[in-house]
CSV table of C-alpha atoms in Angstrom, one decimal:
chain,number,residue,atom,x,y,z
A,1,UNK,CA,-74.7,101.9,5.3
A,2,UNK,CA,-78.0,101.2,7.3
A,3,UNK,CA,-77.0,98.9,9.5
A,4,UNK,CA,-80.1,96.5,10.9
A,5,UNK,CA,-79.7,95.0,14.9
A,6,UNK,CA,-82.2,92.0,14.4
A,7,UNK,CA,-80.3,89.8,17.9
A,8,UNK,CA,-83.3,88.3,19.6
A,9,UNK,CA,-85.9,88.8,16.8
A,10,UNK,CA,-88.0,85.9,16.4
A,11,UNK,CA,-89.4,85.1,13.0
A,12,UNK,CA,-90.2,86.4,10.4
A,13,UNK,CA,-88.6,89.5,12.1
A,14,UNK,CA,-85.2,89.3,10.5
A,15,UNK,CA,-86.0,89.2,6.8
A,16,UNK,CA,-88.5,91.6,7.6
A,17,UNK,CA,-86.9,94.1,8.7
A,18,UNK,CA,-83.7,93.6,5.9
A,19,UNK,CA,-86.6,93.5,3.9
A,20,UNK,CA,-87.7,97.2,4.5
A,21,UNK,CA,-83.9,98.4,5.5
A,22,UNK,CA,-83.4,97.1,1.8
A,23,UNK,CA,-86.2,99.5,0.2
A,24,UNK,CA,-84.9,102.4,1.5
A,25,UNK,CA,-80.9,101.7,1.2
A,26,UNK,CA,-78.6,99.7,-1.5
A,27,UNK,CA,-76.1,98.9,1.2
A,28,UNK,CA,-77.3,97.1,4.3
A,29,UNK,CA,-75.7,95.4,7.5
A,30,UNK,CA,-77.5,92.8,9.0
A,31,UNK,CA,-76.8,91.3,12.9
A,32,UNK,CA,-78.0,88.1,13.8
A,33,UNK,CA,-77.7,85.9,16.4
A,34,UNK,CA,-78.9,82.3,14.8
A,35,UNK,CA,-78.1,80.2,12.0
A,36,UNK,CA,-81.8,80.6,10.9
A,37,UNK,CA,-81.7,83.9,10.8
A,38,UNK,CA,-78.2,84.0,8.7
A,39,UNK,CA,-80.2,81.8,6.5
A,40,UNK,CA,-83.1,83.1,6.1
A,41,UNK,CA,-81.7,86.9,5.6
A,42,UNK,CA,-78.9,85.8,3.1
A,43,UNK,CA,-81.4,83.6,1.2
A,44,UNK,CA,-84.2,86.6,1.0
A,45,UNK,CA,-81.3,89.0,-0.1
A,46,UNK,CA,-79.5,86.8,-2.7
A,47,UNK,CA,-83.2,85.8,-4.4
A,48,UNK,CA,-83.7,90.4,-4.7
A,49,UNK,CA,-80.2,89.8,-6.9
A,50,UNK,CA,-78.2,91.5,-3.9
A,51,UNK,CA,-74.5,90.2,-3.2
A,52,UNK,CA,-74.1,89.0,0.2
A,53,UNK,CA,-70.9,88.6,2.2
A,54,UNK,CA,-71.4,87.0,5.8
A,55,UNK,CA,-68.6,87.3,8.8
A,56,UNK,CA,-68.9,85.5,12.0
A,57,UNK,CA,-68.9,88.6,14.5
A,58,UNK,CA,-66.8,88.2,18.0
A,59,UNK,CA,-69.7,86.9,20.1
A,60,UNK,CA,-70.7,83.3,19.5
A,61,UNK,CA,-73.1,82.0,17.3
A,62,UNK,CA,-73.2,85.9,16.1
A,63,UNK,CA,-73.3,87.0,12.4
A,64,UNK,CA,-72.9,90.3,10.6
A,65,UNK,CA,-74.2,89.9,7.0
A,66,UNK,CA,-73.0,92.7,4.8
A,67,UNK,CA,-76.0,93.3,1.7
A,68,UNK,CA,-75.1,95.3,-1.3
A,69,UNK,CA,-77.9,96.3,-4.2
B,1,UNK,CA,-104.9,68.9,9.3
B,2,UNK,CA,-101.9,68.1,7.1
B,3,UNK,CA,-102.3,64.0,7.8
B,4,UNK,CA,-106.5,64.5,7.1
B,5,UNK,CA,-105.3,66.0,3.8
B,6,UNK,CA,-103.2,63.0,3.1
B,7,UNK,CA,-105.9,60.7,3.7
B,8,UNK,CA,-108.1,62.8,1.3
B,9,UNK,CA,-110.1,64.2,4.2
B,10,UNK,CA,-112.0,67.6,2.1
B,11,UNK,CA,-112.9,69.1,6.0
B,12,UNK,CA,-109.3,69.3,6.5
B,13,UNK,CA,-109.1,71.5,3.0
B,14,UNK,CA,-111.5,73.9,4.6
B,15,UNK,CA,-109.6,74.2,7.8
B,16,UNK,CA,-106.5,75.0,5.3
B,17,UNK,CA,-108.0,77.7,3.8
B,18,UNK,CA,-109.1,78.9,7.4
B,19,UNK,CA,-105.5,78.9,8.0
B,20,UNK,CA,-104.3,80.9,5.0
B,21,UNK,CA,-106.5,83.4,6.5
B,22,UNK,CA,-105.4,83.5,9.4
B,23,UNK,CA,-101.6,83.7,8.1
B,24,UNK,CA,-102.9,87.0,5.6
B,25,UNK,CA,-104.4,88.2,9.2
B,26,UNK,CA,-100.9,87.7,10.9
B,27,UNK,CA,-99.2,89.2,7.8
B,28,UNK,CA,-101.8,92.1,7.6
B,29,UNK,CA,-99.8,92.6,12.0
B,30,UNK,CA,-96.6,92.4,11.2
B,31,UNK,CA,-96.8,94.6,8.1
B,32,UNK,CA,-98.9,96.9,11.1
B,33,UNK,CA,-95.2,96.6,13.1
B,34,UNK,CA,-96.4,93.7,15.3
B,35,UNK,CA,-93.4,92.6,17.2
B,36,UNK,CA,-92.4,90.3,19.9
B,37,UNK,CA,-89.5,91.8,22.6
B,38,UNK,CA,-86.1,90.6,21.7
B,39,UNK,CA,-85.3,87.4,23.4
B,40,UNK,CA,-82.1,87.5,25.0
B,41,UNK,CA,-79.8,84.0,25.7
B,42,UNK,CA,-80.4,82.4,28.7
B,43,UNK,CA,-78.4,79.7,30.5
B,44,UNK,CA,-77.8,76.1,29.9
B,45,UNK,CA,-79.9,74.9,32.6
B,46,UNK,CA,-83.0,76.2,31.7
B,47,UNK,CA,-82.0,75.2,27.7
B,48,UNK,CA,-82.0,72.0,28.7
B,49,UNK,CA,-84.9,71.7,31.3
B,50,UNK,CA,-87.9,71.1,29.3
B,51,UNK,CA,-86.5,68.4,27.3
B,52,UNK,CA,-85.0,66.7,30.1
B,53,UNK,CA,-88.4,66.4,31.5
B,54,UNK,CA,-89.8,65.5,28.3
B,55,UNK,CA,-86.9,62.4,29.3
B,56,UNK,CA,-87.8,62.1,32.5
B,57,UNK,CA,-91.5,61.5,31.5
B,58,UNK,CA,-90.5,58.9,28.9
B,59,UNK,CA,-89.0,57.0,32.0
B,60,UNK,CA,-92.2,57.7,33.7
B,61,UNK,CA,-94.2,56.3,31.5
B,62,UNK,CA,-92.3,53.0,30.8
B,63,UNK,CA,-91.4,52.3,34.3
B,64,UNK,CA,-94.2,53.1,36.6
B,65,UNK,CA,-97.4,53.8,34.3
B,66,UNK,CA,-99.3,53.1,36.9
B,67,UNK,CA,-98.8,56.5,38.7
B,68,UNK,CA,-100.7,57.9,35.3
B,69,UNK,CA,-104.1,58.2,34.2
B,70,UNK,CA,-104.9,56.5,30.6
B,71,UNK,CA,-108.4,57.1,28.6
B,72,UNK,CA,-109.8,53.9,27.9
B,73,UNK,CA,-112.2,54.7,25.4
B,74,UNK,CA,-112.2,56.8,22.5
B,75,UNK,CA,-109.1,58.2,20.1
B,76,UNK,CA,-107.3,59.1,23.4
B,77,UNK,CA,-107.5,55.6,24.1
B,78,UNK,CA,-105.4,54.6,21.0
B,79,UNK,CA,-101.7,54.5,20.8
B,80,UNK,CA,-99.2,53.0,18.7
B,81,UNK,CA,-96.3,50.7,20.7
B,82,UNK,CA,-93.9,53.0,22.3
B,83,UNK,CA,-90.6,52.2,20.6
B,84,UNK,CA,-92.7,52.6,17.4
B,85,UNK,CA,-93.3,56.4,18.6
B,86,UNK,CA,-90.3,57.3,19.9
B,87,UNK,CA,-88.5,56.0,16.8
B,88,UNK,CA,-90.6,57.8,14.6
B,89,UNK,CA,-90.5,61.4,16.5
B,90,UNK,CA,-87.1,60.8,17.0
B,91,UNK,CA,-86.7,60.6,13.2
B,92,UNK,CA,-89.5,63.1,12.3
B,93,UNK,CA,-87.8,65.6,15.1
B,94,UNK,CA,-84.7,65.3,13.2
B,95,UNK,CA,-85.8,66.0,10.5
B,96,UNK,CA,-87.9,68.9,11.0
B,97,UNK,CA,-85.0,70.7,13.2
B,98,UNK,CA,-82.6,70.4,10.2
B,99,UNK,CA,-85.3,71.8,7.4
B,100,UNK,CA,-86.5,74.2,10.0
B,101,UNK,CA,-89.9,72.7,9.2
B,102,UNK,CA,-92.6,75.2,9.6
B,103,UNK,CA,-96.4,75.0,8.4
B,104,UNK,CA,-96.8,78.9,9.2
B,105,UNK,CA,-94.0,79.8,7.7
B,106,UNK,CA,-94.5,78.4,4.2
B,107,UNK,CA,-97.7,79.9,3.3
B,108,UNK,CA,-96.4,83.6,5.5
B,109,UNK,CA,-93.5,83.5,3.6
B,110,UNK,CA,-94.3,82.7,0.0
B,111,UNK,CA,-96.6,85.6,0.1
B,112,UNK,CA,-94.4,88.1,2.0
B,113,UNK,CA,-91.3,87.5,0.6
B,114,UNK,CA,-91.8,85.7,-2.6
B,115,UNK,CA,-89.8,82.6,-0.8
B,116,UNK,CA,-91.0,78.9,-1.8
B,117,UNK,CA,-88.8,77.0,0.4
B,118,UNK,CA,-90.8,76.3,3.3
B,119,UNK,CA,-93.9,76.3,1.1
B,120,UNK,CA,-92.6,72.9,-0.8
B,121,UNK,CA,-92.0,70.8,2.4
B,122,UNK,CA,-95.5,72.0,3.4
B,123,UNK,CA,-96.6,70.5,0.3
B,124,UNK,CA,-93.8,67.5,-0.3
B,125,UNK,CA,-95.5,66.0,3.8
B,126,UNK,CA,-98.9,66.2,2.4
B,127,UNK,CA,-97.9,64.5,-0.6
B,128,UNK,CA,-95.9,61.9,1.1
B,129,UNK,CA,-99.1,61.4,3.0
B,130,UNK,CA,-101.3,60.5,-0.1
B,131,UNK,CA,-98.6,58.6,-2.1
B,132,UNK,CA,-98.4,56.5,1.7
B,133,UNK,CA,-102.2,56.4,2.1
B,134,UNK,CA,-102.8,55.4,-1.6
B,135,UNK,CA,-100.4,52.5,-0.7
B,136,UNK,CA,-101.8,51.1,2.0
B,137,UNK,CA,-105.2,51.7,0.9
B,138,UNK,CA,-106.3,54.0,3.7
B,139,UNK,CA,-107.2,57.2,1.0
B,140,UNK,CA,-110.5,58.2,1.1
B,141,UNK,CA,-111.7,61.2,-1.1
B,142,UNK,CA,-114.6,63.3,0.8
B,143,UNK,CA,-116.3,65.3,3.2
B,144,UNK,CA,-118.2,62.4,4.8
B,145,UNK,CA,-117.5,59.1,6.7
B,146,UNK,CA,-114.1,60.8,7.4
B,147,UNK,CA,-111.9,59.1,10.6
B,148,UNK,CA,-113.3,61.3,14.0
B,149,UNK,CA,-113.8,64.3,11.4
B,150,UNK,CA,-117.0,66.6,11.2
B,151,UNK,CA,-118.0,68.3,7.8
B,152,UNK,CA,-119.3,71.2,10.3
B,153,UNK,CA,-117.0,74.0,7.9
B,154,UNK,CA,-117.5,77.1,9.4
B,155,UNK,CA,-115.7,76.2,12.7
B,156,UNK,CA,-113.4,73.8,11.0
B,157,UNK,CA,-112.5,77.1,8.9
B,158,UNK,CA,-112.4,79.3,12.0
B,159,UNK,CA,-111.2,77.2,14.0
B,160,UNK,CA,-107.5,77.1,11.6
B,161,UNK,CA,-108.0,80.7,11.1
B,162,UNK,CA,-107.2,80.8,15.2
B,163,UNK,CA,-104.2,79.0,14.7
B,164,UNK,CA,-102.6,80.3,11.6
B,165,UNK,CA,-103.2,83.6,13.2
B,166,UNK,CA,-101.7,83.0,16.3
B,167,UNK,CA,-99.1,80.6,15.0
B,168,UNK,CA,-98.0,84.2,13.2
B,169,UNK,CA,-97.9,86.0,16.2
B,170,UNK,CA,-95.9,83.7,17.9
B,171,UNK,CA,-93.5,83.3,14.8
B,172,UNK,CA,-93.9,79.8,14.5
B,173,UNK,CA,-96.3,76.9,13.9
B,174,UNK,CA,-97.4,74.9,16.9
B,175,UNK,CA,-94.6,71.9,15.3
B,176,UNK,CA,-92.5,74.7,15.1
B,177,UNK,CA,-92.5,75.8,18.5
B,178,UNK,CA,-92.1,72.3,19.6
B,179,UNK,CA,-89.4,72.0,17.8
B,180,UNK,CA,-87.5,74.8,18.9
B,181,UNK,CA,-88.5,73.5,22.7
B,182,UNK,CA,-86.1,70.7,22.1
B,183,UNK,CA,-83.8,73.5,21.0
B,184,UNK,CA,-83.8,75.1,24.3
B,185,UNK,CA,-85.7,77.9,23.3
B,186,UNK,CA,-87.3,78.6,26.5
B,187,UNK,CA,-90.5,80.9,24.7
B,188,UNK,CA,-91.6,77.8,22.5
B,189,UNK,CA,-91.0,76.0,25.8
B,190,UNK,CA,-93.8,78.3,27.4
B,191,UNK,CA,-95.9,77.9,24.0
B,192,UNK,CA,-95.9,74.2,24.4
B,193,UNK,CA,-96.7,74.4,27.7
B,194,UNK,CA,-99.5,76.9,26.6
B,195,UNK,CA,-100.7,74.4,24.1
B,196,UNK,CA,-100.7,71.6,26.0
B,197,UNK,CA,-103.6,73.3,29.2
B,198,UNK,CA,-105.1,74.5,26.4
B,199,UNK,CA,-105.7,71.2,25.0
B,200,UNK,CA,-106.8,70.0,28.5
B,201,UNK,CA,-109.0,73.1,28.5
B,202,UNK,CA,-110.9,71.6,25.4
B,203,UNK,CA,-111.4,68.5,27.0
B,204,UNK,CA,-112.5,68.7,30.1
B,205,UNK,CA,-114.9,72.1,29.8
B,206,UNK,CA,-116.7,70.2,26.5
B,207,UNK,CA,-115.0,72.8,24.1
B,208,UNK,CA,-113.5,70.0,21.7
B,209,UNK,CA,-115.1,68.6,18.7
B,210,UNK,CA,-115.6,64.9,17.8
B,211,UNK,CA,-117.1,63.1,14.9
B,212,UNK,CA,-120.1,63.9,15.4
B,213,UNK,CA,-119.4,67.9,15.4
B,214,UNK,CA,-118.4,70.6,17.2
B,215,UNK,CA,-119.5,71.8,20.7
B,216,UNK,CA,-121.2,75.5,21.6
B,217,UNK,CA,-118.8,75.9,23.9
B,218,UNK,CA,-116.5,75.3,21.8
B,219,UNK,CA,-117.5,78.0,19.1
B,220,UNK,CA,-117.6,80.5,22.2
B,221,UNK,CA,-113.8,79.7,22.4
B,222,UNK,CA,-113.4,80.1,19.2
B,223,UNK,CA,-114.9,83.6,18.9
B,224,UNK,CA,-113.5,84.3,22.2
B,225,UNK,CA,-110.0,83.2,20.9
B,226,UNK,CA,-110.1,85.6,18.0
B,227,UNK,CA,-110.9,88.7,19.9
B,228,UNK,CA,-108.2,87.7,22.2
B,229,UNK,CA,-105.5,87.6,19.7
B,230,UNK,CA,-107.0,90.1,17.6
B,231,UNK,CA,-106.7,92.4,21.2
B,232,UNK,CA,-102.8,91.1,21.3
B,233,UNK,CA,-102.0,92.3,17.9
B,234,UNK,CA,-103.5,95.7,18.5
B,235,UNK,CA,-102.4,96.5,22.1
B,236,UNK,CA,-98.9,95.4,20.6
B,237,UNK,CA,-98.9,97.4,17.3
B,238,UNK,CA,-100.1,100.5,19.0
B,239,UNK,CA,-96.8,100.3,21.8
B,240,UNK,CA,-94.3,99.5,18.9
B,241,UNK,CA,-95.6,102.3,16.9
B,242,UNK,CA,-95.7,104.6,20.4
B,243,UNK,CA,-91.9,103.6,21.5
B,244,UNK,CA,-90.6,104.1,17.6
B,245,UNK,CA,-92.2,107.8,17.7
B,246,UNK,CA,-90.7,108.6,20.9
């Protein structure tokens, strides 16, 4: 599983890079830090026809969004 | 440019189409591996800072206006009542912070990423505005007799190209970053600040444009502008790609 560290990234930076972690692997792990983020990746994800499962991680306001092709 | 669109100002349609450029040059970056740093939290204090000085000005300008300096000629001389205006950005600001409202993002990300969302708020405000306009009889179809518009459409076009490229860049429109300001996100807090000189640059060195069109000093800042960013992009591309062969 690629996993993709996008904490910090403004945007467009965190679709974009799930967006190329996604060409290159079916299974992806995503960390965020934002709700806009978590939104934006899980939206751009679900609409390639991936299944998306999202976790809160242990810091706050922290996600890990698991993607699977 | 999104209000001048709602009042059926055709100028303002050039200026869009100079900012679809200058999103597809901001795309054509990040595609390159343009990147800002990671931002990292930082602490409730300096969160809340800028908008409890936008507060603190409010007060300001209520209570002792007479410490400030007002135009009192011209569109800068012009304001709507003040409870009027803080009701509406109030509202507006709302609104915009729950749809994560973003001009630049609409256009960048329909054509990156295939994603409407953003794209049909961008288009649902500027049809708001012409429905509201057509109402109250302020719609006006043309290039000419336009409120404080020129039909000069190169810089109106280059002008927007500046901004949308930019507004890439700094991953957000300029509503955007105001927006996030209130958030407490201390970059957009810098942005607006940016925004704001510049704006006072444009007015007191002649570089702004009026009615009657736009200033040579104002298309060196232009052109001047678009190297400048254009330098940004590169010089940023070029370490990203260095530090990701290292």
């Amino acid at each position: 599983m690629k996993t993709v560290d996008a904490r910090g990234c403004a945007c467009p930076q965190p679709v974009l890079m799930t967006k190329n972690a996604m060409a290159r692997d079916n299974n992806v792990e995503v960390l965020v830090d934002n709700n806009t983020a978590k939104n934006n990746v899980e939206r751009f994800a679900k609409n390639q026809g991936a299944t998306v499962t999202i976790k809160a991680a242990d810091a706050p306001d922290e996600y890990v969004i698991t993607i699977e092709k | 440019m999104m209000l001048r669109i709602g009042g059926g100002d055709l100028n303002a349609v050039i200026g869009l189409v100079g900012f679809a450029l200058g999103i597809g040059c901001g795309i054509i970056a990040l595609n390159q591996g343009f990147s800002l740093d990671r931002a990292y939290k930082v602490t409730t204090g300096e969160a809340y800072a800028f908008p409890i000085m936008q507060v603190v000005f409010l007060v300001v300008l209520v209570a002792v206006p007479t410490i400030l300096m007002f135009s009192t000629e011209g569109p800068g001389s012009m304001h709507a009542p003040i409870i009027i205006s803080l009701a509406a950005g109030l509202i507006v600001g709302a609104l915009c912070q729950k749809t994560r409202f973003c001009t630049v993002a609409g256009i960048r990300d329909s054509i990156m990423f295939k994603d409407f969302t953003l794209l049909i708020g961008f288009a649902s405000l500027i049809g708001a505005c012409i429905v509201m306009n057509l109402i109250v009889g302020k719609f006006h179809l043309g290039f000419e007799g336009q409120p404080i518009a020129h039909s000069d459409g190169v810089w109106n076009c280059l002008g927007m190209l500046l901004v949308g490229f930019a507004s890439v860049l700094l991953g957000g429109c300029p509503l955007r970053q105001l927006i996030l300001s209130g958030e407490g996100n201390v970059d957009s807090v810098v942005t607006v600040i940016g925004m704001t000189v510049g704006a006072a640059f444009c007015h007191n060195f002649g570089l702004a444009s009026s009615g009657e069109g736009s200033t040579p000093n104002g298309h060196i800042a232009v052109i001047l502008g678009l190297i400048v960013t254009v330098v940004i992009a590169c010089v940023n591309i070029a370490s990203n790609k260095k530090k990701a062969g290292a």
